[in-house]
Short mmCIF file of C-alpha atoms in Angstrom, two decimals:
data_model
loop_
_atom_site.label_atom_id
_atom_site.label_comp_id
_atom_site.label_asym_id
_atom_site.label_seq_id
_atom_site.Cartn_x
_atom_site.Cartn_y
_atom_site.Cartn_z
CA MET N 2 0.00 0.00 0.00
CA ILE N 3 1.49 3.32 -1.06
CA LYS N 4 0.69 6.48 0.87
CA ILE N 5 0.07 9.69 -1.05
CA ALA N 6 -0.46 13.09 0.54
CA VAL N 7 -2.93 15.00 -1.64
CA LEU N 8 -2.81 18.80 -1.38
CA PRO N 9 -5.50 20.25 -3.71
CA GLY N 10 -4.53 23.87 -3.00
CA ASP N 11 -5.89 26.96 -4.73
CA GLY N 12 -7.89 27.84 -7.84
CA ILE N 13 -8.07 25.23 -10.56
CA GLY N 14 -5.58 23.12 -8.61
CA ALA N 15 -8.37 21.76 -6.44
CA GLU N 16 -10.66 21.24 -9.44
CA VAL N 17 -8.25 19.21 -11.57
CA THR N 18 -7.01 17.25 -8.54
CA MET N 19 -10.45 16.05 -7.52
CA ALA N 20 -11.35 15.25 -11.13
CA ALA N 21 -8.22 13.18 -11.80
CA ILE N 22 -7.68 11.37 -8.48
CA PRO N 23 -10.27 8.62 -9.27
CA VAL N 24 -7.89 7.27 -11.94
CA LEU N 25 -5.85 5.68 -9.14
CA ASN N 26 -8.72 3.43 -8.10
CA ALA N 27 -9.69 2.83 -11.73
CA LEU N 28 -6.19 1.43 -12.35
CA ASN N 29 -6.33 -0.67 -9.15
CA ILE N 30 -3.38 1.09 -7.55
CA PRO N 31 -3.03 0.00 -3.89
CA VAL N 32 -3.09 3.50 -2.48
CA GLU N 33 -3.99 5.30 0.73
CA LEU N 34 -4.83 8.97 0.16
CA SER N 35 -4.52 11.59 2.89
CA PHE N 36 -5.78 15.09 2.10
CA GLY N 37 -4.00 18.14 3.50
CA ASP N 38 -4.20 21.92 3.67
CA ILE N 39 -2.02 24.23 1.61
CA GLY N 40 -2.31 27.57 -0.12
CA TRP N 41 -3.50 31.14 0.06
CA THR N 42 -6.52 30.52 2.32
CA PHE N 43 -4.25 29.20 5.06
CA TRP N 44 -1.88 32.13 4.69
CA GLN N 45 -4.82 34.50 5.14
CA LYS N 46 -6.35 32.68 8.11
CA GLU N 47 -3.31 31.22 9.86
CA GLY N 48 -0.34 33.20 8.59
CA ASN N 49 1.23 30.08 7.09
CA PRO N 50 0.45 28.65 3.64
CA ILE N 51 1.73 25.25 4.81
CA PRO N 52 0.41 24.56 8.32
CA GLU N 53 2.46 22.29 10.56
CA ARG N 54 -0.20 19.57 10.28
CA THR N 55 0.46 19.44 6.53
CA TRP N 56 4.20 18.98 7.06
CA GLU N 57 3.42 15.98 9.28
CA LEU N 58 1.21 14.54 6.54
CA ILE N 59 3.97 14.96 3.95
CA LYS N 60 6.54 13.28 6.20
CA GLN N 61 4.35 10.19 6.53
CA ALA N 62 3.69 9.86 2.78
CA ASP N 63 5.62 8.06 0.06
CA ALA N 64 4.93 10.98 -2.30
CA THR N 65 2.92 14.19 -2.42
CA LEU N 66 0.48 15.27 -5.13
CA LEU N 67 -0.08 19.03 -5.28
CA GLY N 68 -2.84 20.75 -7.24
CA ALA N 69 -1.62 24.35 -7.34
CA THR N 70 -0.96 27.29 -5.04
CA THR N 71 -1.43 31.02 -5.38
CA SER N 72 1.42 33.41 -4.60
CA LYS N 73 1.20 37.20 -4.52
CA PRO N 74 3.69 40.05 -4.00
CA GLU N 75 4.58 41.11 -0.46
CA ARG N 76 2.22 44.10 -0.31
CA GLU N 77 -0.84 42.05 -1.27
CA ALA N 78 0.21 39.18 0.98
CA VAL N 79 0.29 41.41 4.07
CA ALA N 80 -2.91 43.24 3.10
CA GLU N 81 -4.87 39.99 2.82
CA LEU N 82 -3.90 38.60 6.23
CA ALA N 83 -6.65 38.28 8.84
CA GLY N 84 -6.87 41.37 11.05
CA GLU N 85 -4.81 40.36 14.07
CA LEU N 86 -2.14 38.70 11.91
CA LYS N 87 -1.31 41.96 10.13
CA GLN N 88 0.51 43.17 13.24
CA THR N 89 2.81 40.15 13.49
CA LYS N 90 5.27 41.14 10.73
CA LEU N 91 4.87 37.75 9.07
CA GLN N 92 6.62 37.29 5.73
CA TYR N 93 4.98 35.23 3.02
CA VAL N 94 7.19 32.49 1.58
CA SER N 95 5.82 30.59 -1.39
CA PRO N 96 4.77 27.08 -0.37
CA ILE N 97 6.48 25.82 -3.52
CA ILE N 98 9.81 27.25 -2.38
CA GLN N 99 9.24 25.93 1.15
CA LEU N 100 8.59 22.41 -0.13
CA ARG N 101 11.59 22.40 -2.44
CA GLN N 102 14.04 23.81 0.08
CA GLN N 103 12.90 22.10 3.28
CA LEU N 104 12.58 18.69 1.62
CA ASP N 105 15.76 19.33 -0.41
CA LEU N 106 13.98 18.54 -3.67
CA PHE N 107 16.80 19.68 -5.89
CA ALA N 108 15.55 18.39 -9.25
CA ASN N 109 12.52 19.78 -11.04
CA VAL N 110 11.67 17.39 -13.88
CA ARG N 111 9.48 18.68 -16.71
CA PRO N 112 9.06 16.23 -19.60
CA CYS N 113 7.79 17.65 -22.89
CA PHE N 114 6.49 15.44 -25.69
CA ASN N 115 4.22 15.61 -28.71
CA ILE N 116 0.89 14.90 -27.07
CA LYS N 117 -1.15 16.18 -30.02
CA GLU N 118 0.72 13.96 -32.50
CA GLU N 119 1.16 16.88 -34.89
CA GLY N 120 4.41 18.26 -36.31
CA PRO N 121 7.84 16.90 -35.30
CA ASP N 122 7.96 13.91 -32.97
CA PHE N 123 9.78 15.59 -30.08
CA ASN N 124 10.47 14.11 -26.65
CA PHE N 125 12.74 16.17 -24.42
CA CYS N 126 12.93 17.00 -20.72
CA VAL N 127 13.92 20.19 -18.92
CA ILE N 128 15.63 19.42 -15.61
CA ARG N 129 15.82 22.51 -13.45
CA GLU N 130 17.96 22.90 -10.33
CA ASN N 131 15.42 23.70 -7.64
CA THR N 132 17.27 24.96 -4.57
CA GLU N 133 20.03 27.30 -5.75
CA GLY N 134 20.58 29.77 -8.59
CA LEU N 135 18.70 33.05 -8.80
CA TYR N 136 15.82 31.64 -6.73
CA SER N 137 17.98 30.67 -3.74
CA GLY N 138 16.47 33.43 -1.58
CA PHE N 139 19.21 36.06 -1.74
CA ASP N 140 16.97 38.83 -3.06
CA TYR N 141 17.45 42.28 -1.53
CA TYR N 142 15.96 45.75 -1.49
CA PRO N 143 17.85 47.72 -0.43
CA PRO N 144 21.13 45.76 -0.57
CA PRO N 145 22.69 44.81 2.80
CA PRO N 146 25.97 46.50 3.81
CA GLU N 147 28.08 43.59 2.56
CA ILE N 148 26.74 43.95 -0.97
CA GLN N 149 26.80 47.73 -0.77
CA SER N 150 30.53 47.55 -0.12
CA LEU N 151 31.00 45.44 -3.26
CA LEU N 152 29.04 47.96 -5.30
CA GLY N 153 31.34 50.66 -3.98
CA LYS N 154 34.22 49.10 -5.90
CA LYS N 155 32.52 49.93 -9.22
CA SER N 156 32.41 53.59 -10.11
CA ALA N 157 29.17 53.15 -12.06
CA TRP N 158 27.29 52.08 -8.89
CA ARG N 159 29.20 53.91 -6.17
CA GLU N 160 27.16 57.10 -6.08
CA ILE N 161 23.70 55.55 -6.38
CA PRO N 162 21.72 55.74 -3.08
CA LYS N 163 21.07 52.30 -1.63
CA ASN N 164 17.31 52.87 -1.62
CA GLU N 165 17.51 53.07 -5.43
CA ILE N 166 19.15 49.64 -5.81
CA SER N 167 17.84 46.09 -5.59
CA CYS N 168 19.98 42.97 -5.91
CA SER N 169 19.60 39.22 -6.41
CA LEU N 170 22.44 36.72 -6.09
CA ARG N 171 22.89 33.63 -8.26
CA LEU N 172 24.17 31.10 -5.75
CA GLN N 173 25.70 27.88 -7.11
CA THR N 174 27.63 25.29 -5.12
CA LYS N 175 29.78 22.41 -6.27
CA LYS N 176 27.54 19.98 -4.38
CA GLY N 177 24.39 21.43 -5.92
CA LEU N 178 25.75 21.41 -9.46
CA MET N 179 27.25 17.95 -9.23
CA ARG N 180 24.04 16.34 -8.05
CA ILE N 181 21.80 18.07 -10.61
CA PHE N 182 24.17 17.24 -13.47
CA ARG N 183 24.47 13.62 -12.35
CA PHE N 184 20.68 13.45 -12.01
CA ALA N 185 20.35 14.77 -15.57
CA PHE N 186 22.73 12.18 -17.04
CA ASN N 187 21.11 9.35 -15.07
CA TYR N 188 17.69 10.48 -16.26
CA ALA N 189 18.92 10.53 -19.86
CA THR N 190 20.31 7.02 -19.44
CA CYS N 191 17.06 5.65 -17.97
CA GLN N 192 14.93 7.35 -20.65
CA HIS N 193 17.24 6.26 -23.49
CA MET N 194 18.05 9.85 -24.44
CA SER N 195 21.36 10.43 -26.19
CA ARG N 196 21.99 14.12 -25.47
CA VAL N 197 22.33 16.29 -22.34
CA THR N 198 22.57 20.06 -22.84
CA LEU N 199 23.56 22.55 -20.17
CA ALA N 200 21.64 25.78 -20.85
CA ASP N 201 23.51 28.68 -19.24
CA LYS N 202 24.99 32.08 -20.11
CA PRO N 203 28.76 31.55 -19.76
CA ASN N 204 29.63 34.22 -22.31
CA VAL N 205 28.25 36.88 -19.92
CA LEU N 206 28.28 35.23 -16.49
CA ARG N 207 31.90 34.29 -17.01
CA GLN N 208 33.04 33.25 -13.54
CA SER N 209 29.96 31.33 -12.41
CA GLY N 210 29.55 30.00 -15.94
CA ALA N 211 33.11 28.66 -15.99
CA PHE N 212 32.56 27.11 -12.56
CA ALA N 213 29.44 25.29 -13.79
CA ARG N 214 31.13 24.26 -17.03
CA GLU N 215 34.05 22.59 -15.27
CA ILE N 216 31.70 20.54 -13.07
CA PHE N 217 29.41 19.66 -15.99
CA GLU N 218 32.29 18.39 -18.09
CA SER N 219 33.63 16.37 -15.17
CA VAL N 220 30.29 14.63 -14.64
CA ALA N 221 29.79 14.16 -18.39
CA SER N 222 33.05 12.21 -18.63
CA ASP N 223 31.39 9.40 -16.66
CA TYR N 224 28.76 9.01 -19.40
CA PRO N 225 30.73 8.66 -22.67
CA GLN N 226 27.70 7.19 -24.46
CA ILE N 227 25.79 10.47 -24.08
CA LYS N 228 26.52 13.61 -26.09
CA ALA N 229 27.12 16.52 -23.70
CA ASP N 230 27.10 20.13 -24.81
CA ILE N 231 26.76 23.64 -23.38
CA LEU N 232 24.63 26.28 -25.11
CA ASN N 233 23.59 29.82 -24.29
CA VAL N 234 20.15 29.72 -22.71
CA ASP N 235 18.67 32.18 -25.22
CA ALA N 236 19.87 30.00 -28.10
CA VAL N 237 18.26 26.97 -26.46
CA GLY N 238 14.95 28.86 -26.31
CA LEU N 239 15.21 29.65 -30.01
CA TRP N 240 16.08 26.11 -31.10
CA LEU N 241 13.45 24.54 -28.87
CA VAL N 242 10.83 26.44 -30.83
CA ARG N 243 12.39 25.68 -34.22
CA ARG N 244 13.65 22.10 -33.77
CA PRO N 245 12.48 20.58 -30.48
CA GLU N 246 13.11 17.06 -31.79
CA GLU N 247 16.88 17.63 -31.62
CA PHE N 248 17.00 17.87 -27.81
CA GLY N 249 17.09 15.19 -25.12
CA VAL N 250 17.71 16.41 -21.57
CA ILE N 251 18.19 20.13 -20.97
CA VAL N 252 19.62 20.95 -17.54
CA ALA N 253 19.71 24.49 -16.18
CA GLU N 254 19.95 26.60 -13.04
CA ASN N 255 16.73 27.63 -11.33
CA MET N 256 15.53 30.68 -13.26
CA PHE N 257 16.80 29.58 -16.67
CA GLY N 258 15.12 26.20 -16.16
CA ASP N 259 11.91 27.90 -15.08
CA ILE N 260 11.78 29.89 -18.30
CA LEU N 261 12.76 27.02 -20.61
CA SER N 262 10.24 24.64 -19.08
CA ASP N 263 7.43 27.08 -19.89
CA VAL N 264 8.78 27.32 -23.44
CA GLY N 265 8.55 23.54 -23.51
CA ALA N 266 4.96 23.66 -22.27
CA GLY N 267 4.14 26.08 -25.08
CA ILE N 268 5.64 23.70 -27.63
CA MET N 269 3.44 20.93 -26.23
CA GLY N 270 0.40 23.12 -26.73
CA GLY N 271 0.09 25.05 -23.48
CA LEU N 272 0.40 24.83 -19.72
CA GLY N 273 -2.72 22.66 -19.63
CA PHE N 274 -0.57 19.73 -20.82
CA ALA N 275 2.58 20.20 -18.75
CA PRO N 276 3.35 17.89 -15.79
CA SER N 277 6.26 18.15 -13.37
CA ALA N 278 8.03 16.24 -10.62
CA ASN N 279 10.18 17.69 -7.84
CA LEU N 280 12.61 15.08 -6.57
CA GLY N 281 15.33 14.67 -3.98
CA GLN N 282 17.21 11.79 -2.43
CA GLN N 283 14.40 10.79 -0.06
CA SER N 284 11.20 12.53 -1.06
CA GLY N 285 9.24 14.04 -3.91
CA TYR N 286 6.17 16.02 -4.80
CA PHE N 287 4.36 16.19 -8.11
CA GLU N 288 2.34 19.07 -9.59
CA PRO N 289 1.00 20.31 -12.92
CA VAL N 290 2.91 23.31 -14.21
CA HIS N 291 -0.12 25.53 -14.88
CA GLY N 292 -0.49 26.99 -11.39
CA SER N 293 -3.74 28.03 -9.70
CA ALA N 294 -5.00 30.17 -12.64
CA PRO N 295 -7.70 31.96 -10.60
CA ARG N 296 -9.07 33.66 -13.72
CA ILE N 297 -10.35 30.35 -15.10
CA LYS N 298 -11.54 28.81 -11.83
CA ALA N 299 -14.94 27.14 -12.33
CA ARG N 300 -14.55 27.57 -16.10
CA SER N 301 -13.80 24.00 -17.18
CA ALA N 302 -10.02 23.86 -16.83
CA ASN N 303 -8.12 21.26 -18.84
CA PRO N 304 -7.19 18.36 -16.48
CA SER N 305 -4.60 16.80 -18.82
CA ALA N 306 -1.56 18.12 -16.93
CA MET N 307 -2.83 16.68 -13.67
CA PHE N 308 -3.37 13.25 -15.23
CA LEU N 309 0.13 13.32 -16.72
CA THR N 310 1.48 14.45 -13.34
CA ILE N 311 -0.18 11.47 -11.67
CA GLY N 312 1.52 9.39 -14.36
CA LEU N 313 4.91 10.79 -13.33
CA LEU N 314 4.12 9.98 -9.71
CA LEU N 315 3.15 6.41 -10.55
CA ASN N 316 6.23 5.91 -12.70
CA HIS N 317 8.39 7.18 -9.84
CA LEU N 318 6.77 4.67 -7.47
CA GLY N 319 7.26 1.73 -9.83
CA TYR N 320 3.93 1.64 -11.69
CA ALA N 321 5.29 2.29 -15.18
CA LYS N 322 2.59 0.34 -17.05
CA GLN N 323 -0.20 2.27 -15.35
CA ALA N 324 1.61 5.54 -16.01
CA ASP N 325 1.84 4.67 -19.70
CA LYS N 326 -1.89 3.89 -19.76
CA ILE N 327 -2.62 7.38 -18.47
CA LYS N 328 -0.35 9.00 -21.06
CA ARG N 329 -1.93 7.04 -23.90
CA ALA N 330 -5.44 7.81 -22.62
CA VAL N 331 -4.78 11.56 -22.47
CA THR N 332 -3.30 11.48 -25.97
CA GLN N 333 -6.28 9.56 -27.35
CA VAL N 334 -8.92 11.82 -25.78
CA ILE N 335 -7.17 14.88 -27.20
CA LYS N 336 -6.79 13.24 -30.60
CA GLU N 337 -10.48 12.30 -30.83
CA CYS N 338 -11.54 15.77 -29.65
CA ARG N 339 -14.98 14.56 -28.48
CA PHE N 340 -14.63 15.23 -24.76
CA VAL N 341 -12.19 18.11 -24.47
CA SER N 342 -12.12 21.44 -22.67
CA TYR N 343 -12.61 24.85 -24.27
CA ASP N 344 -8.88 25.47 -24.81
CA LEU N 345 -8.88 22.47 -27.16
CA GLY N 346 -11.92 23.65 -29.08
CA GLY N 347 -14.47 21.63 -27.11
CA ASN N 348 -17.15 22.36 -24.55
CA SER N 349 -16.63 19.57 -22.01
CA THR N 350 -16.26 20.37 -18.33
CA THR N 351 -13.20 19.42 -16.31
CA GLU N 352 -15.10 16.45 -14.89
CA GLU N 353 -16.35 15.28 -18.30
CA MET N 354 -12.89 15.34 -19.86
CA ALA N 355 -11.47 13.59 -16.79
CA LYS N 356 -14.12 10.87 -17.04
CA ALA N 357 -13.25 10.29 -20.70
CA ILE N 358 -9.56 9.89 -19.82
CA ILE N 359 -10.38 7.45 -17.01
CA ASP N 360 -12.69 5.49 -19.33
CA TYR N 361 -9.84 5.10 -21.81
CA CYS N 362 -7.53 3.94 -19.03
CA THR N 363 -9.91 1.17 -18.01
CA HIS N 364 -11.93 0.29 -21.13
CA GLY N 365 -9.91 1.64 -24.06
CA VAL N 366 -12.82 3.84 -25.10
CA ALA N 367 -14.52 7.01 -23.86
CA ASN N 368 -18.19 6.49 -23.04
CA GLU N 369 -20.85 9.04 -23.84
CA LYS N 370 -21.63 11.77 -21.31
#
């Protein structure tokens, strides 16, 4: 019996989660589901988007399935706190960042493939370092004295008042780079992909780029059967759009990987198709890429990404055949275009499209509404 913590979250996250979850029983997965609290409502009411009770639930689970969470800028976050909490000087930290950093989920895995079966037959994966890079938490306004002293060494910045400067640091460690690069090459090996590309900006970020390059090439030498190359991240974005079929695994630091994975989702057809996994040595959580999308809540959101995310979760837990059934079912429902959501040109609700996918998983055909 596998234990899954289910965190429906905000917006369409809850809708697609509840619509897709029945596929686990339909595929006879021996699973125990435990539902937990996460998201904006709990920030507003409790001052914490991940209550302690939810952390306990996650610790007891084999994996966590997350619908989506809403994050807002600091000003809005404070303004929307319950009355007495506004005086506590609480700082909102995205639950996504909390999960990734506290559980040390260093690898964000975002597979991209031709789900519509149109155009080139691409199958690549963006692997994003989750805990370091430009999203490591060193984001300042105004800069602290230590950074201010560094700025003082450059004449161009020396005379600018500190309240007119903001600063973010791109933190990369040898440990962090080695494990994400090794993860990328191992993933390529397991998925029978012949190419691993580091997407970076070494022609501009010369010191940190050279540091990453040296480690990447060292790890690559252990995988002589795989082609390893380093490309500028902007060039990768261009060639993903033009020739996605040429790529295998693309590995990148946090922000670059964030951007490229959304490019990949666009190539697939949109965020409504894009699944993701966040993995570490001991734990993992799985979520669709689309986010909470509050503007389309209760407007028949496409559940495909959640089904494919559940497929990633099952594959991770050793249920590869069932994961493949889900992938083939989603592809078939989209191809037939009978029971699809509005973004695919149909008029089916989230629940109706989900039912069609589940029917394909179990019977090989979608039954009438």
